[in-house]
Structure formats: C-alpha cells, structure tokens
Short mmCIF file of N, CA and C in Angstrom, two decimals:
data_model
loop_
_atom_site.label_atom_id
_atom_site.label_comp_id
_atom_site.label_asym_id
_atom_site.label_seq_id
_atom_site.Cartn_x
_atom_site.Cartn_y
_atom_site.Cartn_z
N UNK A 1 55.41 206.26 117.15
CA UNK A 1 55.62 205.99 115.75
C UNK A 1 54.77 204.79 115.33
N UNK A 2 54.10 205.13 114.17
CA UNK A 2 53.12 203.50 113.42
C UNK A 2 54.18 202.49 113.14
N UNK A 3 53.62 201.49 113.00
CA UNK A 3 54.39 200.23 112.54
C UNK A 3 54.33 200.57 111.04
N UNK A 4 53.26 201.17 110.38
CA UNK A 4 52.88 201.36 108.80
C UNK A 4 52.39 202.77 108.79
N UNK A 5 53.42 203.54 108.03
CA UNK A 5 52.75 205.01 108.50
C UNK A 5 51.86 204.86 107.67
N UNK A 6 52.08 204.58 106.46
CA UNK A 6 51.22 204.36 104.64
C UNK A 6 49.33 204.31 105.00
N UNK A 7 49.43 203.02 106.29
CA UNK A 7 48.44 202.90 106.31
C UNK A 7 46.60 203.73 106.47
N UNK A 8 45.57 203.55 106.21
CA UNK A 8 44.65 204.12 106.63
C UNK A 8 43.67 203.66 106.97
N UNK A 9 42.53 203.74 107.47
CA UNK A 9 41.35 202.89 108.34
C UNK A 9 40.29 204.02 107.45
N UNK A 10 39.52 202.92 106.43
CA UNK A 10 38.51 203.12 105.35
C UNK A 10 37.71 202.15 105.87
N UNK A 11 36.62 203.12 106.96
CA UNK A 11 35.46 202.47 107.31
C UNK A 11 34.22 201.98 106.68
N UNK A 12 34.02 203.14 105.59
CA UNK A 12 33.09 202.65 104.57
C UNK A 12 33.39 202.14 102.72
N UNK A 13 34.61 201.51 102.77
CA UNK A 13 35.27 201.13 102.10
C UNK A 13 35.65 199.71 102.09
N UNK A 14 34.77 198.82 100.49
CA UNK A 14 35.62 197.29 100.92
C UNK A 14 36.49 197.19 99.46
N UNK A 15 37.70 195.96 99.75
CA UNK A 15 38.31 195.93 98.59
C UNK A 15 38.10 194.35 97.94
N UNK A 16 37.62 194.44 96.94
CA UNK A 16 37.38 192.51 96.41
C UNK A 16 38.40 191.69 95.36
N UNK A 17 38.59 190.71 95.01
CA UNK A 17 39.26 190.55 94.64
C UNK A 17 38.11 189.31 93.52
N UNK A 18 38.97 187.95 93.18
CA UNK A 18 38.45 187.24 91.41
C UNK A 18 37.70 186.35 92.45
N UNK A 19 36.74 185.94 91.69
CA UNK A 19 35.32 184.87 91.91
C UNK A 19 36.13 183.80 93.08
N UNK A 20 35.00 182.80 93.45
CA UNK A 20 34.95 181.62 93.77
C UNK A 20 33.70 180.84 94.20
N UNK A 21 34.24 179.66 93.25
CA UNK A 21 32.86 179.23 92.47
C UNK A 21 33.65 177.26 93.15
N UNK A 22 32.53 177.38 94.01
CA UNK A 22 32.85 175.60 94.60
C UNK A 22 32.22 174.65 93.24
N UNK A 23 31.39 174.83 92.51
CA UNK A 23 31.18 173.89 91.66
C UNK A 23 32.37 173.77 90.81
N UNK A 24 32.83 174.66 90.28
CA UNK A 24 33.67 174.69 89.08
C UNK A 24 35.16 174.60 89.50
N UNK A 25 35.22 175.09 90.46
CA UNK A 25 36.20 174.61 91.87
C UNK A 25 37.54 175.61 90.88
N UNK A 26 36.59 176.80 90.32
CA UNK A 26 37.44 178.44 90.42
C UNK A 26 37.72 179.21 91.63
N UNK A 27 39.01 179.06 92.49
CA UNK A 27 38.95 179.79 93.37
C UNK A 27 40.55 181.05 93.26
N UNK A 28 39.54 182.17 92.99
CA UNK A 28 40.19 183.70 92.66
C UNK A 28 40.23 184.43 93.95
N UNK A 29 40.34 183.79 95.17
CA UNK A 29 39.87 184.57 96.32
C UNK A 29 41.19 185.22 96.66
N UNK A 30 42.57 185.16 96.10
CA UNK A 30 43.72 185.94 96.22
C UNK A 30 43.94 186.76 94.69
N UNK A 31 43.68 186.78 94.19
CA UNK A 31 44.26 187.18 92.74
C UNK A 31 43.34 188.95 92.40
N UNK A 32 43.98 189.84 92.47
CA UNK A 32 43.93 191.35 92.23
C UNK A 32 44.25 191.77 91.19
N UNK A 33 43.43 192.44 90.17
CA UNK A 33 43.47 192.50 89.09
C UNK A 33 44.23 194.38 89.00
N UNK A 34 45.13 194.72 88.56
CA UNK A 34 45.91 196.27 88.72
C UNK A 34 45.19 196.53 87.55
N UNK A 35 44.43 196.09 86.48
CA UNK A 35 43.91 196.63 85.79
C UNK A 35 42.07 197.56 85.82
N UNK A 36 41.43 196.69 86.67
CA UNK A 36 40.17 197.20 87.13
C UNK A 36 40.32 197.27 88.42
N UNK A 37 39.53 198.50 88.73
CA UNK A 37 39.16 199.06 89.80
C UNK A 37 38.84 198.23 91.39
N UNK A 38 39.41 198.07 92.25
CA UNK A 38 39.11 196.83 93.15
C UNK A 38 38.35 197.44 94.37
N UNK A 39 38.13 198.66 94.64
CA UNK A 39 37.52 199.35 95.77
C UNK A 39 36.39 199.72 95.07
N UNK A 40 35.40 199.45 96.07
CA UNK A 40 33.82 200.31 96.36
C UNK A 40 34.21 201.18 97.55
N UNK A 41 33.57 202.16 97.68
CA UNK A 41 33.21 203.45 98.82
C UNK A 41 32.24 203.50 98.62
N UNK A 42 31.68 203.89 99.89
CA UNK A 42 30.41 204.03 100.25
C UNK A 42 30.22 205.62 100.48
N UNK A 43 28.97 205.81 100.79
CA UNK A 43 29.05 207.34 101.49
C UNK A 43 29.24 207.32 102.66
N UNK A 44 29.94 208.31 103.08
CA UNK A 44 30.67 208.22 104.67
C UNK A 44 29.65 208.72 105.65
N UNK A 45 28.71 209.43 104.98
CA UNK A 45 27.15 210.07 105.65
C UNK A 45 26.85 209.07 106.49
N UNK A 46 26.35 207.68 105.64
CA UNK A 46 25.72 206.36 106.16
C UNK A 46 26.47 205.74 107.17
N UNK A 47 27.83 206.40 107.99
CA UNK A 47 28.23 205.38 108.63
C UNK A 47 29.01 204.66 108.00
N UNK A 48 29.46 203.31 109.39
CA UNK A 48 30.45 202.35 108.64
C UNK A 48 30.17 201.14 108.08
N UNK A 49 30.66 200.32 107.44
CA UNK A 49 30.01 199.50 107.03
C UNK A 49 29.90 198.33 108.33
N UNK A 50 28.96 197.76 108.76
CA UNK A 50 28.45 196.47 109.81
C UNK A 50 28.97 195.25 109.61
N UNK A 51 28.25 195.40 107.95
CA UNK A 51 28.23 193.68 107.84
C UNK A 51 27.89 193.72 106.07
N UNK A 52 28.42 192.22 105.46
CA UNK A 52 27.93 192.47 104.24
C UNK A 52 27.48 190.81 103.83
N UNK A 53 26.33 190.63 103.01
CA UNK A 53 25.70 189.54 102.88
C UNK A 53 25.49 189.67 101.09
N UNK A 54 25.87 188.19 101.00
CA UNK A 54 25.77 188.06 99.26
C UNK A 54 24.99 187.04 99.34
N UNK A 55 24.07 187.20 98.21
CA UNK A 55 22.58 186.63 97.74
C UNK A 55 22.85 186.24 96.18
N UNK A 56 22.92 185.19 95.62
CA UNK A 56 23.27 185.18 93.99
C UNK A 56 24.38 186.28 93.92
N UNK A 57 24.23 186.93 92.69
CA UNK A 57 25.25 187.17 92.36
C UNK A 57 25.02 189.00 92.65
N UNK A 58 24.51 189.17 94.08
CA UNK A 58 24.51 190.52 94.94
C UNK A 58 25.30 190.22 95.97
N UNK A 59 25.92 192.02 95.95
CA UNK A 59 26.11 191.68 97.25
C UNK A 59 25.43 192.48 98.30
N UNK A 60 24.67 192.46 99.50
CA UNK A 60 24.22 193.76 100.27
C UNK A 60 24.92 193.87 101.28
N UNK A 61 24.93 195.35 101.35
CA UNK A 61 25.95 195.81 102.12
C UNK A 61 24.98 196.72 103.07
N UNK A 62 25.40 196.48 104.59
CA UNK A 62 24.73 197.11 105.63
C UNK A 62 25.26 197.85 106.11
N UNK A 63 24.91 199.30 106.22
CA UNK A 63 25.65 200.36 106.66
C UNK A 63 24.99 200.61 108.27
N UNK A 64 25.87 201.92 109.05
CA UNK A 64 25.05 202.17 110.24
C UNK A 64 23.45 202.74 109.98
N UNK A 65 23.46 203.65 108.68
CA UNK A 65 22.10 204.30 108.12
C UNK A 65 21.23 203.91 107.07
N UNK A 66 21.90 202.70 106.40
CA UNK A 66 21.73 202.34 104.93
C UNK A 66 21.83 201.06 104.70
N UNK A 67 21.00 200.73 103.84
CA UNK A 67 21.43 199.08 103.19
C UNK A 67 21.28 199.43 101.48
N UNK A 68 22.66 198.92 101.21
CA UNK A 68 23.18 199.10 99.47
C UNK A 68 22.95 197.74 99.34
N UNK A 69 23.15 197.73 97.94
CA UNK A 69 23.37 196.76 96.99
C UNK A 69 24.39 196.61 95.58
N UNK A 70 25.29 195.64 95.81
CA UNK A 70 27.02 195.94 95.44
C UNK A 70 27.04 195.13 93.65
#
C-alpha cells in the first residue's frame, strides 16, 4: 500500500510558484496562485527533465533530447 495513493511522478513536468527578487527583498517563493495556471509540461518524447537554469528573466530547461525555453 502507498503512503499517498493521490500521488504521481511527472517527469517532464515543473510546478512554480510568485517571484523572488533579493533587491526588492520580494520573496513569493511559497505563495500559489489557484487562479493561474502553475504547471508547465513538457513533451514526454524529449525525456525527463535534467536540470533547469534561469538567465534574466528565462528560464532553460534541459531535457534528455531537448533544451526549451520557459
């Protein structure tokens, strides 16, 4: 028996949540908005996601086949 049956393992799937901004010393890094959409999916073709690197105000996302841009 699972500890969480509910749960699921979304490999090419991340979920984000509100800004954080050290200058302005806005930090949204818990706060989930039920009104907009909080998941990206990827294509499951490309594999899972590796690793993800933010550049300004991108984010790239490295797949096993692919590199996006979020």
């Amino acid at each position: 028996m699972e500890d969480e049956p509910n749960a699921s393992n979304r490999i090419n799937s991340m979920i984000y949540s509100g800004i954080f901004n050290s200058r302005t010393g806005i930090n949204q890094t818990n706060v989930f908005s039920v009104s907009e959409s909080i998941t990206k999916s990827l294509d499951p073709s490309h594999g899972s996601i590796q690793k993800t690197y933010s550049e300004d105000t991108n984010l790239i996302v490295f797949q096993e086949n692919k590199i996006h841009r979020a």
